Amino acid sequence: MKPINQYENLAGKHVLIIVENLPVPFDRRVWQEATTLREAGAEVSVICPRMKGYTTPFEQIDGIDVYRHPLPVEASGALGYLVEYGTSIFWWYWYAIKIFAKKPFQAIHGCNPPDLIFTVALPFKLFGVKYVFDHHDINPEFYLAKFGKKDFFYRLMLLFERLTFSVANVSIATNESYKEIAIRRGKMRPEDVTVVRSGPKLDRLRIVPGNDTFKKGRKYLVGYLGTICESEGIDLLLEAVQKIKAKRQDVQFAIVGGGTSLEIMKQLSADMGLADYVDFYGRVPDDLLLEVLNTADVCVNPDKPTDMNNLSTMNKIMEYMALKKPIVQFDLKEGRFSAQKASLYAIPNDIDDFASKITYLLDNAKIRTEMGEYGYQRVANELSWDHERGKLLRLYDRLLAPAFSPEKQSVERPIQASVSVQE
């Protein structure tokens, strides 16, 4: 990788990043991308929602302008999504016009969900602005996981996805499974899709001394980091906790993260008689997050075995590995690719197997150490952001090259609005 300050086509350019479902800098992937572009000499502006802990309408952080818009509701149902996304689209336009008037941008970098940011990018393409689609979630599969049917709304998800790919000059995929979807379903050319994994920054995910306070007087701590919503499988984790508690009382569980199902999961934990064994910390600052996870003996990923989770790369997996933590998760394609020998893999939906593998690791310190060291080396040598950021910079350097450059021709493509409903 060439030095970060030698991407001449990116230096001095202005990139607008739009993200809807998380605030910045809390969204770790988006913030890594934004700071990388800034370090390469680009000016970067970000539009994101206001959420707990990130409510300042505007602030400049590390030279990056962050505009946060109101979000009346964090959706969980159809009406909620309509209100949330409708409000977001209004603010995307409002801030995009305001930012463009202040200093024109050369690229809009849209991070889904939802697959609606193309609606803002489309009119700006008349001014020569490029659209970079950063494919975080496969929304049709998310809809199937949530509702289990291929109805009108599923086909609508497919349409929005296809329109997004059609408007995009280039697409960023988080793994090879997403790249295959961009090519097969999005009809993008392989050369227009770049895999940039969400590798952690090791200077952020530091190995620090743990704090036995989080163990609440028990011998072991099992940790979870991530969003608390239906597809994340916290209910399955609680079932596993119940099975472990029935056999032993020396294990405490720490769940770090927020989301639409946080209060529901807290109540479920209480109803199951687990309140003394499971602590919900919500969204917390990095220092507290690191203190909790560094205390953990084992970390878990109970993501439900859906098509979406099977094909998605979960940030938490590589973050556990960066902290030398052995992992237990259900056996899913991309989860296995990321962790490899740093994880044990439970039979999908088999709670007994999931619980058994947790207790096996707790009772085998040597194996925990070996798995943790393997995971750390895999992140440090292959998966960290230091290994991924060059892919992002090369994509932008090519995208923003002068119009006459032969390299540029591979990123110009016509809009195709048709969509198959047979997926």
Short mmCIF file of C-alpha atoms in Angstrom, two decimals:
data_model
loop_
_atom_site.label_atom_id
_atom_site.label_comp_id
_atom_site.label_asym_id
_atom_site.label_seq_id
_atom_site.Cartn_x
_atom_site.Cartn_y
_atom_site.Cartn_z
CA MET A 1 0.00 0.00 0.00
CA LYS A 2 1.38 3.40 -0.93
CA PRO A 3 1.60 6.14 1.73
CA ILE A 4 -1.81 7.48 2.70
CA ASN A 5 -0.92 11.00 1.52
CA GLN A 6 -0.13 9.94 -2.05
CA TYR A 7 -3.65 9.38 -3.38
CA GLU A 8 -3.49 12.45 -5.58
CA ASN A 9 -7.01 12.14 -7.02
CA LEU A 10 -8.52 12.16 -3.53
CA ALA A 11 -6.53 15.02 -2.02
CA GLY A 12 -8.54 18.22 -1.83
CA LYS A 13 -11.80 16.53 -2.86
CA HIS A 14 -14.94 16.72 -0.72
CA VAL A 15 -16.83 13.53 0.23
CA LEU A 16 -20.28 13.53 1.84
CA ILE A 17 -21.07 10.41 3.88
CA ILE A 18 -24.71 9.64 4.74
CA VAL A 19 -25.57 7.04 7.39
CA GLU A 20 -29.07 6.55 8.80
CA ASN A 21 -29.16 3.86 11.45
CA LEU A 22 -26.35 4.93 13.80
CA PRO A 23 -24.76 8.20 14.86
CA VAL A 24 -21.16 9.11 14.09
CA PRO A 25 -18.58 8.53 15.49
CA PHE A 26 -20.43 5.69 17.27
CA ASP A 27 -20.73 3.80 13.96
CA ARG A 28 -17.25 2.34 14.00
CA ARG A 29 -17.02 1.30 10.34
CA VAL A 30 -18.25 4.66 9.05
CA TRP A 31 -15.91 6.56 11.35
CA GLN A 32 -12.93 4.50 10.21
CA GLU A 33 -13.81 5.24 6.60
CA ALA A 34 -14.32 8.95 7.30
CA THR A 35 -11.03 9.37 9.16
CA THR A 36 -9.14 7.38 6.52
CA LEU A 37 -10.44 9.64 3.74
CA ARG A 38 -9.58 12.70 5.84
CA GLU A 39 -6.05 11.43 6.49
CA ALA A 40 -5.62 10.99 2.72
CA GLY A 41 -6.30 14.68 2.20
CA ALA A 42 -10.02 14.72 1.43
CA GLU A 43 -12.53 16.99 3.11
CA VAL A 44 -15.25 14.89 4.73
CA SER A 45 -18.77 15.78 5.88
CA VAL A 46 -21.14 13.31 7.53
CA ILE A 47 -24.93 13.34 7.86
CA CYS A 48 -26.26 11.00 10.55
CA PRO A 49 -29.09 10.77 13.11
CA ARG A 50 -29.12 12.18 16.61
CA MET A 51 -29.21 9.38 19.15
CA LYS A 52 -28.48 8.94 22.83
CA GLY A 53 -25.02 10.24 23.61
CA TYR A 54 -24.72 11.97 20.23
CA THR A 55 -27.26 14.78 20.23
CA THR A 56 -25.20 17.83 19.21
CA PRO A 57 -26.64 19.06 15.86
CA PHE A 58 -23.21 19.98 14.48
CA GLU A 59 -19.66 19.47 15.57
CA GLN A 60 -16.26 19.10 13.96
CA ILE A 61 -14.34 16.03 15.10
CA ASP A 62 -10.79 15.40 13.91
CA GLY A 63 -11.37 17.81 11.04
CA ILE A 64 -14.60 16.08 9.93
CA ASP A 65 -17.88 18.03 9.85
CA VAL A 66 -20.65 15.98 11.48
CA TYR A 67 -24.28 17.05 10.94
CA ARG A 68 -26.85 15.21 13.06
CA HIS A 69 -30.54 15.37 12.22
CA PRO A 70 -33.55 14.71 14.48
CA LEU A 71 -34.92 11.18 14.52
CA PRO A 72 -38.44 11.07 15.98
CA VAL A 73 -38.48 7.30 16.41
CA GLU A 74 -36.07 4.37 16.20
CA ALA A 75 -38.34 2.08 14.21
CA SER A 76 -39.41 -1.46 14.98
CA GLY A 77 -42.68 -1.75 12.98
CA ALA A 78 -43.94 -0.81 9.52
CA LEU A 79 -45.39 2.55 10.58
CA GLY A 80 -42.27 3.33 12.59
CA TYR A 81 -40.03 2.67 9.59
CA LEU A 82 -42.21 4.90 7.42
CA VAL A 83 -41.88 7.77 9.90
CA GLU A 84 -38.16 7.17 10.52
CA TYR A 85 -37.14 6.91 6.88
CA GLY A 86 -39.45 9.68 5.70
CA THR A 87 -37.97 12.04 8.27
CA SER A 88 -34.43 10.95 7.40
CA ILE A 89 -34.91 11.57 3.67
CA PHE A 90 -36.08 15.10 4.38
CA TRP A 91 -32.99 15.85 6.48
CA TRP A 92 -30.63 14.18 3.99
CA TYR A 93 -31.83 16.60 1.31
CA TRP A 94 -31.79 19.56 3.67
CA TYR A 95 -28.23 19.02 4.83
CA ALA A 96 -26.89 17.83 1.46
CA ILE A 97 -28.09 21.05 -0.22
CA LYS A 98 -26.73 23.13 2.65
CA ILE A 99 -23.34 21.38 2.55
CA PHE A 100 -23.11 21.51 -1.26
CA ALA A 101 -23.84 25.24 -1.23
CA LYS A 102 -21.08 25.75 1.33
CA LYS A 103 -18.55 23.62 -0.55
CA PRO A 104 -19.49 21.31 -3.45
CA PHE A 105 -18.71 17.65 -2.90
CA GLN A 106 -17.47 15.27 -5.57
CA ALA A 107 -18.88 12.06 -4.07
CA ILE A 108 -21.75 10.91 -1.89
CA HIS A 109 -20.94 7.82 0.16
CA GLY A 110 -24.24 6.19 1.17
CA CYS A 111 -24.27 3.60 3.96
CA ASN A 112 -27.41 1.45 4.12
CA PRO A 113 -29.84 0.60 5.66
CA PRO A 114 -32.14 1.77 4.20
CA ASP A 115 -31.62 1.38 0.45
CA LEU A 116 -33.03 4.86 -0.11
CA ILE A 117 -29.96 7.09 -0.03
CA PHE A 118 -29.76 6.84 -3.82
CA THR A 119 -32.76 9.20 -3.95
CA VAL A 120 -30.51 11.97 -2.61
CA ALA A 121 -27.52 11.01 -4.76
CA LEU A 122 -29.50 10.92 -8.02
CA PRO A 123 -30.10 14.67 -8.49
CA PHE A 124 -26.52 15.50 -7.50
CA LYS A 125 -25.24 13.24 -10.27
CA LEU A 126 -26.45 15.95 -12.66
CA PHE A 127 -23.61 18.04 -11.20
CA GLY A 128 -21.05 15.29 -11.77
CA VAL A 129 -21.19 13.93 -8.23
CA LYS A 130 -20.35 10.22 -7.95
CA TYR A 131 -22.32 7.81 -5.79
CA VAL A 132 -20.50 5.22 -3.68
CA PHE A 133 -22.83 2.61 -2.18
CA ASP A 134 -21.46 1.13 1.05
CA HIS A 135 -23.44 -2.10 1.40
CA HIS A 136 -23.77 -2.72 5.15
CA ASP A 137 -26.94 -4.86 5.23
CA ILE A 138 -28.86 -7.01 2.75
CA ASN A 139 -32.32 -5.59 3.36
CA PRO A 140 -34.40 -8.17 1.44
CA GLU A 141 -32.89 -10.91 3.61
CA PHE A 142 -33.47 -8.77 6.70
CA TYR A 143 -37.14 -8.50 5.75
CA LEU A 144 -37.36 -12.27 5.29
CA ALA A 145 -35.74 -12.83 8.68
CA LYS A 146 -38.21 -10.48 10.33
CA PHE A 147 -41.46 -11.39 8.55
CA GLY A 148 -40.77 -14.72 6.83
CA LYS A 149 -42.60 -14.01 3.58
CA LYS A 150 -41.86 -12.87 0.03
CA ASP A 151 -44.73 -10.45 -0.31
CA PHE A 152 -45.15 -7.00 -1.84
CA PHE A 153 -42.82 -5.38 0.69
CA TYR A 154 -40.12 -7.98 0.06
CA ARG A 155 -40.31 -7.20 -3.65
CA LEU A 156 -40.16 -3.50 -2.76
CA MET A 157 -36.93 -4.16 -0.85
CA LEU A 158 -35.54 -5.85 -3.96
CA LEU A 159 -36.55 -2.87 -6.10
CA PHE A 160 -34.90 -0.35 -3.79
CA GLU A 161 -31.78 -2.50 -3.65
CA ARG A 162 -31.59 -2.76 -7.43
CA LEU A 163 -32.17 0.99 -7.91
CA THR A 164 -29.41 1.65 -5.40
CA PHE A 165 -26.95 -0.47 -7.36
CA SER A 166 -28.09 1.11 -10.62
CA VAL A 167 -27.42 4.64 -9.39
CA ALA A 168 -24.09 3.71 -7.78
CA ASN A 169 -20.89 4.31 -9.73
CA VAL A 170 -19.16 1.80 -7.47
CA SER A 171 -20.18 -0.41 -4.59
CA ILE A 172 -18.33 -1.40 -1.44
CA ALA A 173 -19.09 -4.88 -0.11
CA THR A 174 -18.24 -5.98 3.41
CA ASN A 175 -17.45 -9.54 2.29
CA GLU A 176 -17.46 -11.85 -0.74
CA SER A 177 -21.08 -12.88 -0.13
CA TYR A 178 -22.21 -9.27 -0.45
CA LYS A 179 -20.05 -8.82 -3.53
CA GLU A 180 -21.80 -11.80 -5.15
CA ILE A 181 -25.19 -10.18 -4.42
CA ALA A 182 -24.04 -6.89 -5.96
CA ILE A 183 -23.03 -8.73 -9.13
CA ARG A 184 -25.90 -11.22 -9.37
CA ARG A 185 -28.83 -9.21 -8.06
CA GLY A 186 -27.50 -5.69 -8.52
CA LYS A 187 -26.16 -6.39 -12.03
CA MET A 188 -22.92 -4.60 -11.21
CA ARG A 189 -19.72 -5.45 -13.00
CA PRO A 190 -17.19 -7.28 -10.80
CA GLU A 191 -14.61 -4.54 -11.33
CA ASP A 192 -17.06 -1.99 -9.87
CA VAL A 193 -17.44 -3.86 -6.56
CA THR A 194 -14.68 -3.68 -3.94
CA VAL A 195 -14.62 -5.77 -0.77
CA VAL A 196 -13.63 -3.62 2.21
CA ARG A 197 -14.07 -5.58 5.41
CA SER A 198 -14.93 -3.90 8.71
CA GLY A 199 -11.59 -4.69 10.26
CA PRO A 200 -11.04 -3.17 13.71
CA LYS A 201 -8.42 -0.55 14.46
CA LEU A 202 -6.07 -2.09 16.98
CA ASP A 203 -5.18 1.29 18.47
CA ARG A 204 -8.84 1.62 19.49
CA LEU A 205 -9.54 -1.96 20.59
CA ARG A 206 -6.79 -2.09 23.17
CA ILE A 207 -6.01 -5.00 25.45
CA VAL A 208 -6.20 -3.53 28.96
CA PRO A 209 -6.51 -5.02 32.44
CA GLY A 210 -9.97 -6.34 33.25
CA ASN A 211 -12.07 -5.43 36.26
CA ASP A 212 -13.49 -8.27 38.34
CA THR A 213 -16.26 -5.96 39.53
CA PHE A 214 -18.15 -6.92 36.37
CA LYS A 215 -18.12 -10.57 37.46
CA LYS A 216 -20.34 -9.71 40.45
CA GLY A 217 -18.44 -12.10 42.72
CA ARG A 218 -18.56 -15.00 40.28
CA LYS A 219 -15.58 -16.82 38.77
CA TYR A 220 -16.26 -16.24 35.07
CA LEU A 221 -17.67 -13.56 32.79
CA VAL A 222 -19.21 -14.16 29.35
CA GLY A 223 -19.43 -11.04 27.21
CA TYR A 224 -21.58 -9.85 24.31
CA LEU A 225 -21.17 -6.69 22.23
CA GLY A 226 -23.64 -5.59 19.58
CA THR A 227 -27.05 -4.32 18.65
CA ILE A 228 -30.05 -5.52 20.65
CA CYS A 229 -32.75 -6.33 18.11
CA GLU A 230 -34.74 -9.34 16.91
CA SER A 231 -32.15 -10.84 14.58
CA GLU A 232 -29.30 -10.66 17.10
CA GLY A 233 -30.49 -13.67 19.07
CA ILE A 234 -30.31 -12.23 22.58
CA ASP A 235 -33.37 -14.32 23.42
CA LEU A 236 -31.42 -17.42 22.38
CA LEU A 237 -28.49 -16.32 24.51
CA LEU A 238 -30.82 -15.94 27.50
CA GLU A 239 -32.08 -19.48 26.94
CA ALA A 240 -28.46 -20.65 26.99
CA VAL A 241 -27.85 -18.67 30.19
CA GLN A 242 -30.82 -20.40 31.79
CA LYS A 243 -29.40 -23.82 30.91
CA ILE A 244 -25.97 -22.91 32.26
CA LYS A 245 -27.45 -21.47 35.46
CA ALA A 246 -29.36 -24.70 36.06
CA LYS A 247 -26.03 -26.56 36.34
CA ARG A 248 -23.67 -23.96 37.81
CA GLN A 249 -23.83 -20.54 39.42
CA ASP A 250 -20.27 -19.31 38.83
CA VAL A 251 -20.88 -17.48 35.52
CA GLN A 252 -21.95 -13.85 35.04
CA PHE A 253 -23.06 -12.47 31.66
CA ALA A 254 -22.46 -8.92 30.38
CA ILE A 255 -24.45 -7.60 27.40
CA VAL A 256 -23.13 -4.34 25.93
CA GLY A 257 -25.13 -2.49 23.28
CA GLY A 258 -28.42 -0.76 22.59
CA GLY A 259 -31.25 -1.19 20.14
CA THR A 260 -34.97 -1.44 19.63
CA SER A 261 -35.28 -4.65 21.67
CA LEU A 262 -33.15 -3.65 24.65
CA GLU A 263 -36.03 -3.10 27.09
CA ILE A 264 -37.84 -6.19 25.82
CA MET A 265 -34.73 -8.33 26.44
CA LYS A 266 -34.28 -6.84 29.91
CA GLN A 267 -37.84 -7.79 30.77
CA LEU A 268 -37.41 -11.26 29.28
CA SER A 269 -34.28 -11.78 31.38
CA ALA A 270 -36.19 -10.78 34.51
CA ASP A 271 -39.12 -13.03 33.61
CA MET A 272 -36.73 -15.96 33.18
CA GLY A 273 -35.24 -15.35 36.63
CA LEU A 274 -31.88 -14.26 35.22
CA ALA A 275 -31.67 -10.66 36.44
CA ASP A 276 -28.89 -11.51 38.93
CA TYR A 277 -26.86 -13.28 36.26
CA VAL A 278 -27.22 -10.97 33.25
CA ASP A 279 -26.24 -7.30 33.18
CA PHE A 280 -27.41 -5.06 30.34
CA TYR A 281 -25.06 -2.08 30.01
CA GLY A 282 -26.65 -0.43 26.98
CA ARG A 283 -24.56 1.80 24.71
CA VAL A 284 -21.45 2.79 26.61
CA PRO A 285 -18.28 4.82 25.98
CA ASP A 286 -15.30 2.97 24.52
CA ASP A 287 -13.39 2.94 27.82
CA LEU A 288 -16.20 1.10 29.62
CA LEU A 289 -16.77 -1.21 26.65
CA LEU A 290 -13.09 -2.18 26.67
CA GLU A 291 -13.08 -2.70 30.43
CA VAL A 292 -16.06 -5.07 30.25
CA LEU A 293 -14.83 -7.08 27.27
CA ASN A 294 -11.29 -7.35 28.57
CA THR A 295 -12.72 -8.86 31.74
CA ALA A 296 -14.66 -11.51 29.79
CA ASP A 297 -13.32 -15.05 29.68
CA VAL A 298 -15.46 -15.95 26.65
CA CYS A 299 -17.37 -13.81 24.16
CA VAL A 300 -20.47 -14.88 22.26
CA ASN A 301 -22.32 -14.18 19.04
CA PRO A 302 -25.84 -15.66 19.24
CA ASP A 303 -26.97 -14.28 15.84
CA LYS A 304 -29.94 -16.28 14.62
CA PRO A 305 -29.26 -18.62 11.67
CA THR A 306 -31.09 -16.55 9.03
CA ASP A 307 -30.02 -15.94 5.44
CA MET A 308 -29.04 -12.39 6.37
CA ASN A 309 -26.85 -13.42 9.30
CA ASN A 310 -25.37 -16.31 7.32
CA LEU A 311 -24.13 -13.92 4.62
CA SER A 312 -23.20 -10.96 6.83
CA THR A 313 -19.90 -10.15 8.51
CA MET A 314 -20.46 -9.08 12.11
CA ASN A 315 -18.09 -6.46 13.48
CA LYS A 316 -18.29 -7.97 16.94
CA ILE A 317 -16.50 -11.14 15.82
CA MET A 318 -13.32 -9.34 14.76
CA GLU A 319 -13.53 -7.02 17.76
CA TYR A 320 -13.57 -10.03 20.09
CA MET A 321 -10.58 -11.42 18.22
CA ALA A 322 -8.70 -8.11 18.54
CA LEU A 323 -9.05 -8.48 22.33
CA LYS A 324 -7.82 -12.12 22.29
CA LYS A 325 -11.20 -13.52 23.29
CA PRO A 326 -12.32 -17.05 22.35
CA ILE A 327 -15.77 -17.06 20.77
CA VAL A 328 -18.89 -19.22 20.71
CA GLN A 329 -21.36 -18.68 17.85
CA PHE A 330 -23.78 -20.59 15.68
CA ASP A 331 -22.21 -22.11 12.59
CA LEU A 332 -22.79 -19.46 9.90
CA LYS A 333 -20.84 -18.94 6.68
CA GLU A 334 -19.31 -15.49 7.18
CA GLY A 335 -18.94 -15.89 10.93
CA ARG A 336 -16.82 -18.99 10.33
CA PHE A 337 -14.78 -17.19 7.65
CA SER A 338 -13.95 -14.33 10.02
CA ALA A 339 -13.15 -16.30 13.16
CA GLN A 340 -11.93 -19.66 11.84
CA LYS A 341 -10.10 -21.35 14.75
CA ALA A 342 -10.81 -18.47 17.16
CA SER A 343 -14.36 -19.77 17.64
CA LEU A 344 -16.36 -22.85 18.51
CA TYR A 345 -19.42 -23.36 16.32
CA ALA A 346 -22.72 -24.53 17.75
CA ILE A 347 -25.32 -26.35 15.68
CA PRO A 348 -27.73 -23.67 14.37
CA ASN A 349 -30.63 -23.08 16.79
CA ASP A 350 -29.36 -25.77 19.18
CA ILE A 351 -29.39 -23.97 22.54
CA ASP A 352 -28.01 -27.00 24.41
CA ASP A 353 -25.00 -27.12 22.08
CA PHE A 354 -24.46 -23.36 22.39
CA ALA A 355 -24.53 -23.54 26.19
CA SER A 356 -22.32 -26.64 26.21
CA LYS A 357 -19.64 -24.94 24.14
CA ILE A 358 -19.61 -21.93 26.46
CA THR A 359 -19.08 -24.11 29.52
CA TYR A 360 -16.45 -26.18 27.70
CA LEU A 361 -14.36 -23.08 27.10
CA LEU A 362 -14.86 -21.80 30.64
CA ASP A 363 -13.50 -25.09 31.96
CA ASN A 364 -10.47 -25.15 29.63
CA ALA A 365 -8.21 -22.15 30.18
CA LYS A 366 -5.45 -23.42 27.89
CA ILE A 367 -7.82 -23.77 24.94
CA ARG A 368 -9.22 -20.30 25.63
CA THR A 369 -5.72 -18.85 25.51
CA GLU A 370 -4.82 -20.67 22.29
CA MET A 371 -8.02 -19.59 20.54
CA GLY A 372 -7.63 -16.01 21.70
CA GLU A 373 -4.06 -15.81 20.46
CA TYR A 374 -5.02 -17.29 17.09
CA GLY A 375 -7.82 -14.76 16.68
CA TYR A 376 -5.57 -11.84 17.58
CA GLN A 377 -2.91 -12.88 15.09
CA ARG A 378 -5.52 -13.30 12.36
CA VAL A 379 -6.80 -9.78 12.95
CA ALA A 380 -3.35 -8.24 13.31
CA ASN A 381 -1.94 -9.92 10.18
CA GLU A 382 -4.97 -10.13 7.89
CA LEU A 383 -8.19 -8.42 8.96
CA SER A 384 -7.42 -5.18 10.82
CA TRP A 385 -8.28 -1.80 9.31
CA ASP A 386 -4.61 -1.30 8.45
CA HIS A 387 -5.05 -4.07 5.87
CA GLU A 388 -8.42 -2.82 4.58
CA ARG A 389 -8.08 0.95 4.33
CA GLY A 390 -5.89 0.76 1.21
CA LYS A 391 -8.77 -0.85 -0.68
CA LEU A 392 -11.02 2.09 0.20
CA LEU A 393 -8.41 4.65 -0.85
CA ARG A 394 -7.64 2.92 -4.14
CA LEU A 395 -11.37 2.82 -4.95
CA TYR A 396 -11.71 6.57 -4.36
CA ASP A 397 -8.47 7.38 -6.15
CA ARG A 398 -9.80 5.59 -9.23
CA LEU A 399 -13.33 6.96 -8.92
CA LEU A 400 -12.20 10.58 -8.67
CA ALA A 401 -9.52 10.38 -11.37
CA PRO A 402 -9.81 12.93 -14.22
CA ALA A 403 -12.47 12.06 -16.78
CA PHE A 404 -9.95 11.25 -19.49
CA SER A 405 -8.17 8.62 -17.40
CA PRO A 406 -8.52 5.08 -18.84
CA GLU A 407 -8.99 3.82 -15.27
CA LYS A 408 -12.10 5.96 -14.93
CA GLN A 409 -13.99 4.14 -17.64
CA SER A 410 -14.58 1.11 -15.44
CA VAL A 411 -16.69 3.08 -12.98
CA GLU A 412 -19.05 4.81 -15.41
CA ARG A 413 -22.21 2.82 -16.04
CA PRO A 414 -25.78 3.53 -17.14
CA ILE A 415 -28.72 3.43 -14.72
CA GLN A 416 -30.78 0.25 -14.95
CA ALA A 417 -34.05 0.36 -13.07
CA SER A 418 -35.51 -3.08 -13.85
CA VAL A 419 -35.68 -5.66 -11.09
CA SER A 420 -36.41 -9.35 -10.91
CA VAL A 421 -38.96 -10.38 -8.28
CA GLN A 422 -37.95 -14.03 -8.41
CA GLU A 423 -35.22 -13.81 -5.74
#
